[in-house]
Coordinates of C-alpha atoms in Angstrom, one line a residue:
X972 CA -17.4 -21.0 -5.8
X973 CA -19.7 -23.9 -6.5
X974 CA -22.2 -24.5 -9.3
X975 CA -25.1 -23.9 -7.0
X976 CA -23.7 -20.6 -5.8
X977 CA -23.1 -19.6 -9.4
X978 CA -26.8 -20.4 -10.2
X979 CA -27.8 -18.3 -7.2
X980 CA -25.7 -15.4 -8.5
X981 CA -27.4 -15.6 -11.9
X982 CA -30.8 -15.7 -10.3
X983 CA -30.0 -12.4 -8.4
X984 CA -28.9 -10.8 -11.6
X985 CA -32.0 -11.9 -13.5
X986 CA -34.3 -10.8 -10.6
X987 CA -32.9 -7.2 -10.6
X988 CA -34.1 -6.5 -14.2
X989 CA -31.9 -3.4 -14.4
X990 CA -29.6 -2.6 -17.2
X991 CA -27.2 -0.7 -14.9
X992 CA -26.7 -3.6 -12.4
X993 CA -23.9 -6.1 -12.3
X994 CA -22.5 -8.7 -9.9
X995 CA -18.8 -9.2 -9.3
X996 CA -16.8 -12.0 -7.8
X997 CA -13.1 -12.2 -6.9
X998 CA -11.4 -15.6 -6.3
X999 CA -8.5 -16.4 -4.0
X1000 CA -5.4 -14.8 -5.5
X1001 CA -7.5 -12.2 -7.4
X1002 CA -8.1 -9.8 -4.6
X1003 CA -10.9 -11.6 -2.7
X1004 CA -11.3 -9.9 0.6
X1005 CA -12.7 -12.9 2.6
X1006 CA -12.3 -16.7 2.1
X1007 CA -15.9 -17.6 1.5
X1008 CA -18.5 -17.1 -1.2
X1009 CA -19.6 -13.5 -1.5
X1010 CA -20.7 -11.2 -4.3
X1011 CA -20.3 -7.5 -5.0
X1012 CA -23.3 -5.7 -6.4
X1013 CA -22.7 -2.7 -8.7
X1014 CA -25.2 0.0 -9.8
X1015 CA -23.4 1.7 -12.6
X1016 CA -24.2 5.4 -13.2
X1017 CA -24.5 6.4 -16.9
X1018 CA -21.5 8.2 -18.2
X1019 CA -21.9 11.0 -20.8
X1020 CA -21.0 9.6 -24.2
X1021 CA -20.9 6.0 -23.1
X1022 CA -22.6 3.3 -25.2
X1023 CA -23.6 1.3 -22.2
X1024 CA -25.1 1.9 -18.8
X1025 CA -23.1 -0.9 -17.4
X1026 CA -19.4 -1.8 -17.1
X1027 CA -17.5 -1.0 -20.3
X1028 CA -16.7 -4.6 -20.8
X1029 CA -20.4 -5.3 -21.4
X1030 CA -20.4 -3.1 -24.4
X1031 CA -17.4 -4.7 -26.1
X1032 CA -17.6 -6.4 -29.5
X1033 CA -17.7 -10.2 -29.0
X1034 CA -16.6 -12.9 -31.4
X1035 CA -17.9 -16.5 -31.1
X1036 CA -15.6 -19.3 -30.2
X1037 CA -18.1 -22.2 -30.0
X1038 CA -21.6 -23.1 -29.0
X1039 CA -22.7 -25.9 -26.7
X1040 CA -25.9 -26.9 -24.9
X1041 CA -27.8 -23.7 -25.3
X1042 CA -24.8 -21.5 -24.5
X1043 CA -22.6 -19.4 -26.8
X1044 CA -19.0 -18.9 -25.8
X1045 CA -17.3 -15.7 -27.1
X1046 CA -14.1 -13.7 -26.6
X1047 CA -13.4 -10.0 -26.7
X1048 CA -10.8 -9.2 -29.5
X1049 CA -10.3 -5.6 -28.4
X1050 CA -10.1 -6.2 -24.6
X1051 CA -6.6 -6.1 -23.0
X1052 CA -7.0 -9.2 -20.8
X1053 CA -8.0 -12.8 -21.2
X1054 CA -11.8 -12.9 -21.0
X1055 CA -14.3 -15.7 -21.8
X1056 CA -17.9 -14.6 -22.3
X1057 CA -20.8 -17.1 -21.9
X1058 CA -24.2 -16.0 -23.0
X1059 CA -27.5 -17.9 -23.6
X1060 CA -28.7 -18.6 -27.1
X1061 CA -32.2 -17.8 -25.7
X1062 CA -32.2 -15.7 -22.6
X1063 CA -35.7 -16.8 -21.7
X1064 CA -34.9 -20.5 -21.9
X1065 CA -31.1 -21.2 -21.8
X1066 CA -29.8 -19.3 -18.7
X1067 CA -29.2 -22.6 -16.9
X1068 CA -26.9 -23.7 -19.7
X1069 CA -24.8 -20.6 -19.1
X1070 CA -24.3 -21.7 -15.6
X1071 CA -23.3 -25.2 -16.6
X1072 CA -20.7 -24.1 -19.2
X1073 CA -19.4 -21.3 -17.0
X1074 CA -19.0 -23.7 -14.1
X1075 CA -17.0 -26.1 -16.2
X1076 CA -14.4 -23.3 -16.7
X1077 CA -14.6 -22.1 -13.1
X1078 CA -14.1 -25.6 -11.7
X1079 CA -11.1 -26.1 -14.0
X1080 CA -9.6 -22.8 -12.8
X1081 CA -10.1 -23.8 -9.2
X1082 CA -8.5 -27.2 -9.8
X1083 CA -5.5 -25.6 -11.5
X1084 CA -5.1 -22.9 -8.9
X1085 CA -5.6 -20.1 -11.5
X1086 CA -6.9 -16.9 -10.0
X1087 CA -10.0 -15.4 -11.7
X1088 CA -12.6 -12.7 -11.6
X1089 CA -16.2 -12.9 -12.7
X1090 CA -18.8 -10.4 -13.6
X1091 CA -22.4 -11.1 -14.4
X1092 CA -24.6 -8.7 -16.4
X1093 CA -28.2 -9.9 -16.7
X1094 CA -27.7 -13.5 -18.1
X1095 CA -24.2 -13.0 -19.5
X1096 CA -21.1 -14.1 -17.6
X1097 CA -17.6 -12.6 -18.1
X1098 CA -14.8 -14.8 -16.7
X1099 CA -11.3 -13.4 -16.4
X1100 CA -8.6 -16.0 -15.8
X1101 CA -5.5 -14.2 -14.7
X1102 CA -2.1 -14.0 -13.1
X1103 CA -1.9 -13.9 -9.3
X1104 CA -2.7 -10.6 -7.6
X1105 CA 0.0 -8.1 -6.9
X1106 CA 0.4 -4.3 -6.4
X1107 CA 0.2 -3.3 -10.0
X1108 CA 2.2 -0.7 -11.9
X1109 CA 4.7 -0.2 -9.0
X1110 CA 7.6 0.8 -11.4
X1111 CA 5.4 3.2 -13.4
X1112 CA 4.8 5.7 -10.6
X1113 CA 7.8 7.7 -9.3
X1114 CA 7.5 9.3 -5.9
X1115 CA 8.9 8.9 -2.4
X1116 CA 9.3 5.1 -2.3
X1117 CA 9.7 5.1 1.4
X1118 CA 6.0 5.9 1.7
X1119 CA 3.6 3.0 2.3
X1120 CA 0.5 3.0 0.1
X1121 CA -2.8 1.2 0.9
X1122 CA -3.6 -0.5 -2.4
X1123 CA -2.2 2.0 -4.9
X1124 CA -3.5 0.0 -7.9
X1125 CA -5.1 -3.4 -7.4
X1126 CA -6.6 -5.0 -10.4
X1127 CA -9.8 -6.9 -9.3
X1128 CA -13.2 -7.5 -10.9
X1129 CA -14.2 -3.8 -11.3
X1130 CA -10.9 -2.8 -12.9
X1131 CA -10.9 -5.8 -15.3
X1132 CA -14.4 -4.7 -16.3
X1133 CA -13.4 -1.2 -17.0
X1134 CA -14.0 0.7 -13.8
X1135 CA -10.6 1.8 -12.3
X1136 CA -10.3 2.5 -8.6
X1137 CA -7.2 4.6 -7.8
X1138 CA -5.7 3.7 -4.4
X1139 CA -4.1 7.1 -3.9
X1140 CA -3.6 10.5 -5.5
X1141 CA -0.5 9.5 -7.4
X1142 CA -2.3 6.9 -9.4
X1143 CA -5.4 9.2 -9.8
X1144 CA -3.3 12.0 -11.2
X1145 CA -0.8 10.1 -13.3
X1146 CA -2.4 6.9 -14.6
X1147 CA -2.9 7.0 -18.4
X1148 CA -4.9 4.7 -20.7
X1149 CA -1.6 3.5 -22.2
X1150 CA -0.1 2.7 -18.8
X1151 CA -3.3 0.8 -17.7
X1152 CA -3.3 -1.2 -20.9
X1153 CA 0.3 -2.2 -20.4
X1154 CA -0.3 -3.2 -16.8
X1155 CA -3.3 -5.4 -17.9
X1156 CA -1.3 -7.1 -20.7
X1157 CA 2.0 -7.7 -18.7
X1158 CA 0.9 -8.0 -15.1
X1159 CA -2.6 -9.4 -15.2
X1160 CA -3.6 -11.3 -18.3
X1161 CA -2.7 -14.8 -19.1
X1162 CA -0.2 -15.3 -22.0
X1163 CA -1.6 -16.3 -25.4
X1164 CA -0.2 -19.8 -25.0
X1165 CA -1.8 -20.2 -21.6
X1166 CA -5.1 -19.0 -22.9
X1167 CA -5.0 -21.4 -25.8
X1168 CA -4.2 -24.3 -23.5
X1169 CA -6.9 -23.3 -21.0
X1170 CA -9.6 -23.1 -23.7
X1171 CA -8.6 -26.5 -25.2
X1172 CA -8.8 -28.1 -21.7
X1173 CA -12.2 -26.4 -21.1
X1174 CA -13.5 -27.7 -24.4
X1175 CA -12.3 -31.2 -23.7
X1176 CA -14.0 -31.0 -20.3
X1177 CA -17.4 -30.2 -21.9
X1178 CA -16.7 -32.6 -24.8
X1179 CA -16.3 -30.0 -27.6
X1180 CA -14.2 -31.2 -30.4
X1181 CA -14.9 -28.5 -33.0
X1182 CA -12.3 -25.8 -33.6

């Protein structure tokens, strides 16, 4: 990922002008399928009873961490994984500032070798710093362990945004919300201390001294 590619991604999202569209990106170590810049486009079908026509993460309550240069940085107090949300103070004028502030974090993650996933909804960016990829929830599903499974449960950008793709029938039939929440918290999310340190380094990088 580069800042220019990030700006290109945002321009695609803005040009779509659809509430049900999102762009996703998986870094190395976060279930990227190829080692070059590429995006995944999603058209999210409306779900009966849902409060949003997009990924569930887009409808989550956000609380502000800080503001800088036309961008507002928020976090999701009820989400189960580390997530930094960058949105413009004015969507009509400040989208470029979202790219600049988001890139400061992404550049830091790349320099530190921290895997991450990214989803863009309109002019809002959701960045998920995380633990390295692995087959998730292996110990939670009991069956014939001699059987090989092609991606039983792999937490990438869609799953972190609330759309779960089951790799086989065992996961499809047995995964519960409680199990998934546990997997996110223990196998995917950064620890609280890691998150605090990362945000502090990010703020220092963009010269934010306020708490």
